[in-house]
Amino acid sequence: MTMAETEQLAQKLQALGLNDTTVGVLPGSNPVQNPVDLFRSYISGELSKISGIDQEVIFAALEFSNQPERGDLVLPVPRLRIKDKKGGELVALANEWVSKFPQDSLIEKAVAKGPFIQFFFSGSVLYKLVVRDILTRKADYGASTVGKGQKVVIEFSSPNIAKPFHAGHLRSTIIGGFLSHLHEKLGYDVVSLNYLGDWGKQFGILAVGYKRYGDAAKLEEDPINHLFEVYVMVNKEITEEKEKSKAETGTEESATDDEARSYFKKMEDGDEEALGLWKKFRELSIEKYRETYGRLNIRYDQYRGESLVPKETMELAQKQFAEKNLITDDNGAKLIDLTPYSKKLGKTIVQKRDGTSLYLTRDVGEAIARHNEYKFDKMIYVIASQQDLHTAQFFKILELMGYEWSERLQHINFGLVLGMSTRKGTVVFLDTILEETKQAMHEVMKRNEEKYKQIPDPDKVADLVGIAAVVIQDMQSKRINNYNFNWNRMLSFEGDTGPYLQYAHARLRSMERKAAEQGIVLESQADIDSIDVSKLTEPIAKEMIRCLVSYPDVLLMALRNMEPSTVVTYLFKLTHLVSSCYDVLWVAGQEKDVATARLALYSAARQVLHNGLTIVGLTPVDRM
């Protein structure tokens, strides 16, 4: 820990009536930022004195319990791998250690259950520690320094220029945004990249189509949709030409397709006129994309693209393919045979017969360029599961080229969105979905005229709630699973939906405003320090505290499994507990010390809900 963190820990322990020798700081622990680590560190230190087992071994074996009756932390003694001890001997050890374990101000009791030791936190210390920690640290609660000094590059979204966002890009965009927010919160130096699909023969097709069907005014007004219309029209023309050719000659020929191929060859050769039109398409598309990303709370450090892969790195890649004897010639095309390493990887083409590059060659060149530029500790590719083979081939080729950093590449894949269409049943793009959810939320909000009048910017709130509906429906299940896009479920204010989470946050904000009208506020540190947590005696209050204290661990778990659903599941658990508290823990009409303690608990819950919603990329609303 830094000197500042050491001082913070000493102050925290002093405020709890403990001295700074009570808790040792172990590698991987952070008792300043993670309250559970304070208990873990203390238990590890005390049990190490009793058992003679290394503190770090004990620390790693302690598990947070989801069943309060079985303790707060549980130690499975077999996980300590004690030499020559098993079965009944481990049970005897558990009983012996419990008999010697001090029951003091931090640990209320330790109980042996077979080869397991259950540790119960002191309620008074836990309440005081957690509530004060959250209300003091606010947005920083849950943050960690676990990634300090490490650089992670995250590539996500990566739409094809001149095409609107579709469902697959939605998933990559919001999962990648989540991973960026998460890594930043956990101390990593994050570089977020949008690797645009901005190169290839399709741009030759688009250029040919634009010359025939393009409209300069429409291009300026709505570039992506206009270019998409052009692309559809010219592709239809190519299909019709091929069908006609096949009927007449037996071969699929298309003059338009040949013209497009020739145009792209001119782009590859650096023709200024060909590149000028392409650059215009690219710049106008990025400008439009930025608007959509802004609505989703996503920013990029850099917009890269296939077109910007340095030519010298691609030439280097081709040279190294040959030097490593990876290349096989196939009638003028160059391919790499990966079947000797895995039959599943098969063979992959890295250069066409006409000498033009392919995705895989450009991906290799881009990876080399990124490592040269960023010297990353980890690089994450958020790409759909349909590209599992391509990504595995790409990673294997980098390994065979001798790049040791290929081990630091990670593919975060995801399943399909099924049945994603507008409510009218037509094909849909992301902007359409966001507009329809916004309108639907607006209609619901208008039903309560009194509350609607109190919302400063109802249009903005409707947009934020609508975005929550889309994002949460996507993140509820594990990312690898396909899911069915369901309008009715997504837009509901009841059950586990995005609007429900936003409503839970707005309701807690309303409670804080009403309490302030009664003179109950928690604005200053003095207000926070004066909270009498001993007034929180109800069992539901302890359940809430245990949920809140686990939030930093939830983020660390999400880092390990790269699952947005880990955080979303936690947020629903938290909001369900909050709803249960409303029936028991009244704030209005209570004695001031009781009302203040309960408000503190609700405010802590609201802050953690706020933090979690932010991690998944949402903007919590205060009124709705």
XYZ file of C-alpha atoms in Angstrom:
624
model
C 0.000 0.000 0.000
C 1.017 3.603 -0.466
C 1.779 5.825 2.521
C -1.587 7.555 2.026
C -3.432 4.222 2.039
C -1.563 3.132 5.181
C -2.692 6.316 6.924
C -6.278 5.774 5.679
C -6.282 2.245 7.106
C -4.966 3.462 10.456
C -7.675 6.160 10.596
C -10.389 3.657 9.648
C -9.302 1.202 12.344
C -9.032 3.978 14.916
C -12.590 5.106 14.133
C -13.714 1.527 14.797
C -11.827 1.384 18.094
C -9.098 -0.901 16.712
C -5.347 -0.421 16.413
C -3.370 -0.714 13.192
C -1.583 -3.883 14.309
C -4.891 -5.777 14.280
C -5.001 -6.040 10.489
C -2.099 -6.913 8.230
C -2.153 -6.025 4.547
C -1.652 -9.069 2.350
C -0.932 -9.258 -1.401
C -4.246 -9.128 -3.247
C -6.068 -7.535 -0.318
C -7.185 -3.960 0.071
C -8.733 -3.339 3.508
C -8.932 0.398 2.770
C -11.169 0.032 -0.288
C -12.859 -3.325 0.361
C -14.474 -3.719 3.818
C -14.619 -7.516 3.500
C -10.831 -7.547 3.015
C -10.466 -5.947 6.423
C -12.178 -8.978 7.989
C -10.356 -11.410 5.671
C -6.985 -9.927 6.592
C -7.762 -9.996 10.304
C -8.971 -13.638 10.221
C -5.962 -14.708 8.134
C -3.538 -13.094 10.575
C -5.131 -14.513 13.735
C -5.604 -17.999 12.284
C -2.029 -18.038 11.003
C -0.801 -17.473 14.573
C -2.908 -20.409 15.780
C -2.299 -22.856 12.928
C 1.163 -21.952 11.663
C -0.225 -21.805 8.112
C 0.800 -18.900 5.889
C -1.616 -15.919 6.020
C -1.781 -15.669 2.235
C -2.912 -19.296 1.911
C -5.701 -18.728 4.439
C -6.718 -15.407 2.823
C -7.101 -17.054 -0.606
C -9.226 -19.871 0.848
C -11.804 -17.666 2.637
C -15.172 -17.513 0.835
C -17.962 -14.959 1.244
C -21.137 -16.763 2.283
C -24.463 -16.199 0.523
C -26.298 -17.755 3.488
C -26.036 -15.551 6.596
C -26.928 -18.421 8.924
C -23.688 -20.116 7.805
C -21.520 -17.135 8.649
C -20.187 -14.157 6.728
C -16.903 -15.756 5.688
C -16.358 -19.507 5.472
C -13.045 -21.345 5.490
C -13.098 -24.845 3.915
C -10.150 -26.344 5.796
C -9.441 -28.934 3.015
C -8.585 -26.008 0.707
C -5.509 -25.347 2.865
C -4.029 -28.646 1.583
C -2.434 -29.571 4.901
C 0.042 -32.401 4.403
C -0.948 -35.800 5.813
C -4.294 -34.493 7.123
C -7.683 -35.575 5.816
C -11.209 -36.568 6.834
C -11.704 -36.608 10.587
C -8.292 -35.046 11.187
C -9.385 -31.909 9.327
C -12.601 -31.784 11.370
C -10.527 -32.038 14.557
C -8.280 -29.207 13.356
C -11.294 -27.000 12.616
C -12.608 -27.555 16.160
C -9.197 -26.928 17.707
C -8.646 -23.677 15.824
C -12.125 -22.376 16.648
C -11.539 -23.018 20.362
C -8.439 -20.830 20.224
C -9.781 -18.103 17.903
C -10.304 -14.753 19.678
C -13.881 -13.490 19.736
C -13.415 -9.751 19.889
C -14.582 -6.493 18.404
C -14.215 -7.664 14.772
C -15.440 -11.258 14.876
C -18.550 -11.983 16.910
C -18.032 -15.745 16.810
C -16.325 -18.572 14.926
C -18.138 -21.887 14.541
C -16.800 -25.243 13.342
C -19.145 -27.261 11.119
C -17.358 -30.412 10.029
C -14.240 -29.370 8.077
C -15.607 -25.814 7.656
C -15.097 -22.793 9.903
C -17.823 -20.142 9.825
C -16.869 -16.606 10.845
C -19.586 -14.160 11.884
C -18.738 -10.447 11.651
C -19.415 -8.138 14.553
C -22.696 -6.401 13.656
C -21.775 -3.070 15.218
C -18.415 -2.916 13.443
C -19.900 -4.075 10.124
C -22.725 -1.532 10.165
C -20.478 1.344 11.135
C -17.778 0.365 8.668
C -19.996 -0.193 5.624
C -22.501 2.662 5.949
C -19.824 5.257 6.689
C -17.529 3.895 3.996
C -20.169 4.148 1.276
C -21.467 7.575 2.281
C -17.912 8.933 2.561
C -16.426 7.407 -0.592
C -19.595 7.808 -2.686
C -18.778 7.058 -6.355
C -15.442 5.543 -5.325
C -17.060 2.779 -3.287
C -16.213 -0.460 -5.085
C -13.111 1.035 -6.711
C -9.833 -0.819 -6.376
C -6.153 -0.544 -7.233
C -5.948 -4.174 -8.390
C -5.095 -3.032 -11.912
C -2.692 -0.260 -10.935
C 0.249 0.030 -13.309
C -1.333 -2.225 -15.951
C -2.478 -1.116 -19.380
C -5.422 -2.826 -21.050
C -6.532 -2.186 -24.636
C -10.194 -2.953 -25.343
C -11.511 -3.159 -28.897
C -15.297 -3.098 -29.179
C -18.290 -2.104 -31.311
C -16.365 -1.950 -34.606
C -19.268 -1.289 -37.013
C -18.868 -1.259 -40.765
C -18.640 2.266 -42.120
C -21.695 3.451 -44.054
C -23.968 0.853 -42.420
C -26.306 1.509 -39.457
C -25.741 -0.282 -36.163
C -27.402 -3.661 -36.028
C -28.054 -5.979 -33.080
C -24.601 -7.557 -33.112
C -22.916 -4.179 -32.862
C -25.260 -3.250 -30.016
C -24.000 -6.213 -27.980
C -20.328 -5.557 -28.728
C -20.820 -1.862 -27.934
C -22.452 -2.200 -24.521
C -20.387 -5.206 -23.380
C -17.217 -3.380 -24.399
C -18.419 -0.226 -22.654
C -19.054 -2.252 -19.497
C -15.554 -3.772 -19.621
C -14.009 -0.326 -20.100
C -15.902 1.152 -17.127
C -15.079 -1.896 -14.991
C -11.355 -1.889 -15.723
C -11.127 1.855 -15.117
C -12.909 1.476 -11.767
C -10.444 -1.244 -10.773
C -7.390 0.876 -11.456
C -6.343 -0.153 -14.958
C -5.057 2.283 -17.542
C -7.667 1.660 -20.246
C -7.341 2.410 -23.944
C -10.700 1.992 -25.706
C -10.553 1.424 -29.445
C -13.183 1.322 -32.164
C -11.722 -0.776 -34.978
C -13.957 0.255 -37.853
C -14.781 -1.951 -40.801
C -13.649 0.692 -43.259
C -11.779 -1.250 -45.925
C -12.465 -3.952 -48.461
C -14.284 -4.546 -51.737
C -17.597 -3.427 -50.198
C -16.290 0.143 -50.422
C -15.711 -0.341 -54.098
C -19.347 -1.490 -54.333
C -20.484 1.520 -52.294
C -18.499 3.983 -54.410
C -19.908 2.576 -57.639
C -23.403 2.677 -56.147
C -23.006 6.254 -54.948
C -21.951 7.438 -58.380
C -25.172 5.931 -59.757
C -27.687 6.600 -56.979
C -26.056 9.016 -54.551
C -27.444 12.386 -53.462
C -25.004 14.923 -51.938
C -27.721 16.650 -49.869
C -28.982 13.369 -48.410
C -25.395 12.336 -47.686
C -24.804 15.466 -45.569
C -28.177 15.218 -43.798
C -28.241 11.495 -42.940
C -25.016 9.887 -44.191
C -25.325 6.382 -42.773
C -28.906 5.688 -43.825
C -28.387 7.210 -47.256
C -25.235 5.168 -47.871
C -27.029 2.065 -46.666
C -29.853 2.717 -49.164
C -27.272 3.110 -51.932
C -25.502 -0.093 -50.834
C -28.758 -2.073 -50.925
C -29.633 -0.748 -54.408
C -26.256 -1.504 -55.965
C -26.119 -4.980 -54.403
C -29.537 -5.714 -55.870
C -28.145 -4.685 -59.259
C -25.151 -7.032 -58.843
C -27.441 -9.931 -57.875
C -29.689 -9.351 -60.896
C -26.668 -9.200 -63.233
C -25.310 -12.480 -61.878
C -28.674 -14.204 -62.179
C -29.061 -13.038 -65.765
C -25.496 -14.093 -66.610
C -26.021 -17.543 -65.104
C -29.214 -18.035 -67.087
C -27.535 -16.986 -70.339
C -23.984 -18.362 -70.008
C -24.027 -20.686 -66.997
C -21.541 -18.485 -65.088
C -22.216 -15.761 -62.529
C -20.758 -12.600 -64.017
C -21.464 -8.978 -63.057
C -20.028 -5.896 -64.732
C -20.941 -3.833 -61.661
C -19.116 -6.282 -59.359
C -16.043 -6.143 -61.614
C -16.181 -2.342 -61.552
C -16.357 -2.397 -57.741
C -13.389 -4.767 -57.525
C -11.417 -2.504 -59.815
C -12.357 0.541 -57.725
C -11.128 -1.105 -54.530
C -7.852 -2.046 -56.253
C -7.415 1.672 -57.031
C -7.979 2.433 -53.334
C -5.354 -0.142 -52.352
C -2.963 1.430 -54.868
C -3.469 4.872 -53.284
C -5.506 6.562 -56.025
C -6.351 10.036 -54.640
C -9.769 10.354 -56.262
C -10.892 6.923 -55.073
C -9.586 7.597 -51.549
C -11.179 11.062 -51.433
C -14.717 9.708 -51.743
C -13.957 6.902 -49.256
C -12.588 9.406 -46.702
C -15.775 11.463 -46.972
C -17.934 8.387 -46.307
C -15.722 7.496 -43.337
C -15.705 10.936 -41.683
C -19.464 11.463 -42.033
C -20.166 7.982 -40.652
C -17.928 8.479 -37.594
C -19.611 11.811 -36.850
C -22.995 10.077 -36.815
C -21.711 7.147 -34.749
C -20.431 9.543 -32.076
C -24.020 10.689 -31.411
C -25.170 7.129 -30.750
C -22.147 6.341 -28.575
C -22.815 9.513 -26.575
C -26.344 8.306 -25.755
C -24.835 5.060 -24.474
C -22.209 6.781 -22.270
C -19.386 5.438 -24.395
C -16.296 7.282 -25.502
C -13.313 6.087 -27.479
C -9.690 7.048 -27.073
C -9.172 6.297 -30.723
C -11.103 5.452 -33.866
C -8.882 3.076 -35.761
C -9.807 0.944 -38.726
C -8.675 -1.698 -41.159
C -7.662 1.084 -43.538
C -5.215 2.565 -41.046
C -3.206 -0.586 -40.409
C 0.366 0.502 -41.230
C 1.452 -0.932 -44.557
C 4.897 -1.702 -43.152
C 3.456 -3.907 -40.373
C 1.395 -5.845 -42.918
C 4.497 -6.305 -45.071
C 6.389 -7.378 -41.943
C 3.631 -9.889 -41.170
C 3.798 -11.348 -44.688
C 7.588 -11.562 -44.448
C 7.406 -13.323 -41.087
C 4.752 -15.735 -42.388
C 7.324 -16.794 -44.989
C 10.292 -16.825 -42.581
C 8.411 -19.085 -40.165
C 7.453 -21.387 -43.079
C 3.762 -20.808 -42.409
C 2.746 -19.976 -45.981
C 1.296 -22.460 -48.468
C 0.577 -21.424 -52.063
C -2.861 -22.309 -53.440
C -3.138 -21.334 -57.137
C -1.646 -17.908 -56.451
C -3.452 -17.307 -53.168
C -1.489 -17.591 -49.939
C -2.845 -19.542 -46.998
C -1.699 -20.816 -43.596
C -2.462 -24.392 -42.632
C -3.172 -24.632 -38.895
C -4.418 -28.220 -38.904
C -1.076 -29.593 -37.570
C -1.798 -27.661 -34.368
C -5.539 -28.245 -34.228
C -7.953 -29.749 -36.750
C -10.568 -27.263 -35.597
C -8.407 -24.326 -36.734
C -8.243 -25.573 -40.329
C -6.683 -23.496 -43.113
C -7.020 -19.739 -43.611
C -6.233 -17.449 -46.562
C -3.978 -14.463 -45.828
C -3.648 -13.012 -49.334
C -5.910 -13.228 -52.389
C -4.684 -14.187 -55.833
C -4.802 -10.545 -56.963
C -2.464 -9.572 -54.100
C -5.093 -7.736 -52.037
C -5.073 -8.218 -48.295
C -7.660 -10.003 -46.169
C -9.102 -9.374 -42.716
C -6.746 -11.786 -41.017
C -3.573 -10.247 -42.444
C -4.769 -6.792 -41.445
C -5.709 -8.060 -37.955
C -2.195 -9.440 -37.497
C -0.634 -6.194 -38.692
C -2.916 -4.137 -36.462
C -2.098 -6.249 -33.376
C 1.633 -5.781 -33.984
C 1.127 -2.018 -34.428
C -0.910 -1.802 -31.213
C 1.698 -3.635 -29.173
C 4.409 -1.358 -30.540
C 2.330 1.702 -29.623
C 0.763 0.741 -26.289
C 2.973 -2.027 -24.801
C -0.236 -3.400 -23.293
C -0.467 -5.901 -20.445
C -3.727 -7.242 -21.857
C -5.726 -6.687 -25.046
C -9.407 -7.640 -25.194
C -11.406 -8.195 -28.377
C -15.187 -7.979 -27.876
C -16.390 -9.910 -30.920
C -19.445 -12.123 -31.553
C -19.181 -15.886 -31.116
C -19.652 -16.325 -34.886
C -16.043 -15.127 -35.148
C -14.653 -17.672 -32.663
C -12.766 -19.534 -35.387
C -11.352 -16.402 -37.012
C -10.163 -15.069 -33.653
C -8.618 -18.401 -32.622
C -6.764 -18.577 -35.971
C -5.585 -14.993 -35.570
C -4.251 -15.597 -32.035
C -2.553 -18.871 -33.058
C -0.810 -17.246 -36.014
C 0.620 -14.507 -33.772
C 1.872 -17.231 -31.422
C 3.523 -19.122 -34.316
C 5.144 -15.872 -35.439
C 6.953 -15.835 -32.083
C 5.149 -12.972 -30.353
C 5.115 -13.900 -26.638
C 2.545 -11.170 -25.986
C -0.029 -13.183 -27.962
C -0.744 -14.901 -24.612
C -2.102 -11.575 -23.385
C -4.844 -11.418 -26.020
C -8.360 -12.313 -24.898
C -11.498 -12.867 -26.946
C -14.705 -11.912 -25.112
C -17.470 -13.410 -27.211
C -21.251 -13.185 -27.072
C -24.377 -14.779 -28.513
C -27.057 -13.518 -30.857
C -30.032 -11.236 -30.281
C -33.037 -13.088 -31.688
C -36.253 -11.490 -32.910
C -34.914 -7.935 -32.781
C -37.345 -5.890 -34.859
C -39.391 -2.747 -34.461
C -42.820 -3.003 -32.892
C -44.126 -2.824 -36.458
C -42.222 -5.986 -37.269
C -39.671 -4.585 -39.736
C -35.885 -4.907 -39.697
C -34.413 -2.614 -37.074
C -31.277 -0.657 -36.355
C -30.114 0.589 -32.968
C -31.158 4.228 -33.364
C -34.682 3.059 -34.182
C -34.790 0.860 -31.089
C -33.562 3.706 -28.859
C -36.138 6.106 -30.277
C -38.997 3.627 -29.846
C -38.066 2.807 -26.240
C -37.731 6.506 -25.486
C -41.229 7.188 -26.838
C -42.679 4.215 -24.955
C -41.142 5.410 -21.666
C -42.429 8.915 -22.295
C -45.964 7.580 -22.707
C -45.724 5.688 -19.408
C -44.315 8.716 -17.550
C -47.175 10.948 -18.755
C -49.727 8.735 -17.014
C -48.800 10.303 -13.668
C -49.400 13.983 -14.398
C -48.308 15.238 -10.961
C -44.917 13.499 -11.042
C -44.443 14.318 -14.715
C -44.698 18.059 -13.959
C -41.825 17.729 -11.456
C -39.375 16.262 -13.985
C -37.068 19.062 -15.263
C -36.338 17.405 -18.628
C -38.831 14.580 -19.288
C -37.520 13.954 -22.800
C -34.012 13.303 -21.453
C -35.322 11.097 -18.629
C -37.439 9.077 -21.068
C -34.315 8.528 -23.178
C -32.253 7.382 -20.174
C -34.958 4.978 -18.990
C -35.421 3.641 -22.526
C -31.673 3.028 -22.871
C -31.750 1.207 -19.519
C -34.518 -1.030 -20.897
C -32.383 -2.036 -23.886
C -29.104 -2.449 -21.993
C -30.451 -4.406 -19.028
C -32.428 -6.820 -21.198
C -29.147 -7.567 -22.971
C -27.057 -7.956 -19.820
C -29.404 -10.056 -17.700
C -28.104 -13.432 -18.833
C -24.598 -14.635 -19.565
C -23.161 -12.954 -22.628
C -22.505 -16.206 -24.508
C -26.221 -17.025 -24.489
C -28.518 -16.022 -27.312
C -31.571 -14.141 -26.067
C -34.961 -13.194 -27.449
C -35.590 -9.483 -27.773
C -38.934 -8.917 -26.010
C -40.589 -5.494 -26.181
C -43.245 -6.135 -23.542
C -40.873 -7.510 -20.922
C -38.195 -4.915 -21.642
C -40.493 -1.911 -21.151
C -42.091 -3.111 -17.900
C -41.631 -1.157 -14.663
C -42.137 -4.374 -12.714
C -39.930 -7.435 -12.546
C -36.276 -7.470 -13.469
C -35.996 -4.791 -16.144
C -34.016 -1.613 -16.795
C -36.983 0.695 -16.005
C -37.415 -1.127 -12.675
C -33.797 -0.357 -11.704
C -34.172 3.287 -12.738
C -37.432 3.541 -10.782
C -35.722 2.041 -7.702
C -33.034 4.734 -7.884
C -35.564 7.552 -8.412
C -37.648 6.335 -5.456
C -34.606 6.360 -3.149
C -33.798 9.889 -4.349
C -37.362 10.904 -3.512
C -36.926 9.503 -0.007
C -33.766 11.589 0.472
C -35.581 14.734 -0.679
C -38.506 14.137 1.694
C -36.128 13.445 4.606
C -34.309 16.709 3.885
C -37.635 18.543 4.193
C -37.820 17.123 7.748
C -34.293 18.334 8.512
C -32.651 14.904 8.168
C -29.580 15.261 5.963
C -26.313 13.402 5.445
C -24.337 16.014 3.566
C -21.237 16.616 5.696
C -18.685 14.237 7.152
C -19.899 15.304 10.597
C -23.426 14.162 9.646
C -22.037 10.804 8.527
C -19.834 10.332 11.617
C -22.758 11.033 13.938
C -24.983 8.224 12.549
C -26.011 5.848 15.347
C -25.978 2.506 13.538
C -27.025 0.695 16.735
C -30.576 1.826 15.840
C -30.521 -0.601 12.894
C -31.714 -3.673 14.799
C -34.036 -5.356 12.295
C -32.865 -8.561 10.503
C -33.652 -7.002 7.101
C -31.169 -4.230 7.903
C -28.390 -6.783 8.377
C -29.347 -8.459 5.104
C -29.022 -5.110 3.382
C -25.641 -4.400 4.995
C -24.316 -7.813 3.948
C -25.441 -7.123 0.387
C -23.781 -3.700 0.344
C -20.498 -4.964 1.786
C -20.221 -7.547 -1.016
C -20.280 -4.971 -3.844
C -16.467 -4.574 -4.169
C -16.179 -8.367 -4.378
C -18.884 -8.435 -7.069
C -16.781 -6.111 -9.245
C -13.708 -8.311 -8.759
C -15.770 -11.355 -9.722
C -16.986 -9.515 -12.848
C -13.343 -8.830 -13.698
C -12.573 -12.540 -13.473
C -15.501 -13.749 -15.557
C -15.951 -10.654 -17.768
C -19.710 -10.963 -17.289
C -22.008 -7.902 -17.182
C -24.673 -10.245 -15.784
C -22.625 -10.566 -12.564
C -23.203 -6.885 -11.787
C -26.780 -6.790 -13.116
C -27.808 -9.808 -11.010
C -26.348 -8.087 -7.959
C -28.273 -4.861 -8.686
C -31.572 -6.742 -8.845
C -30.769 -8.501 -5.563
C -30.027 -5.115 -3.980
C -33.211 -3.455 -5.260
C -35.335 -6.408 -4.128
C -33.881 -5.998 -0.628
C -34.606 -2.267 -0.723
C -38.248 -3.031 -1.603
C -38.480 -5.427 1.349
C -37.059 -2.751 3.662
C -39.825 -0.273 2.769
C -42.350 -2.410 4.652
C -40.257 -2.471 7.836
C -37.772 0.408 8.007
C -39.864 3.585 7.987
C -38.071 6.928 7.928
C -41.042 9.315 8.082
C -42.558 9.780 11.518
C -39.644 8.180 13.433
C -37.416 9.587 16.182
C -34.615 11.573 14.571
C -31.766 9.175 15.483
C -33.760 6.179 14.169
C -34.849 8.066 11.036
C -31.258 9.195 10.402
C -29.833 5.675 10.756
C -32.449 4.255 8.391
C -31.975 7.058 5.904
C -28.234 6.371 6.000
C -28.903 2.748 5.088
C -31.191 3.740 2.201
C -28.721 6.389 1.001
C -25.916 3.840 1.070
C -28.072 1.474 -0.996
C -28.881 4.267 -3.463
C -25.186 5.127 -3.820
C -24.234 1.513 -4.544
C -27.123 1.203 -7.006
C -25.886 4.402 -8.665
C -22.337 3.039 -8.856
C -23.487 -0.266 -10.335
C -25.711 1.363 -12.956
C -22.784 3.552 -13.989
C -20.517 0.515 -14.387
C -22.985 -1.083 -16.829
C -23.061 2.182 -18.775
C -26.314 3.776 -17.584
C -27.080 7.250 -16.224
C -29.252 6.886 -13.078
C -32.290 9.188 -12.999
C -33.377 11.186 -9.928
C -37.030 11.625 -10.942
C -39.331 9.706 -13.265
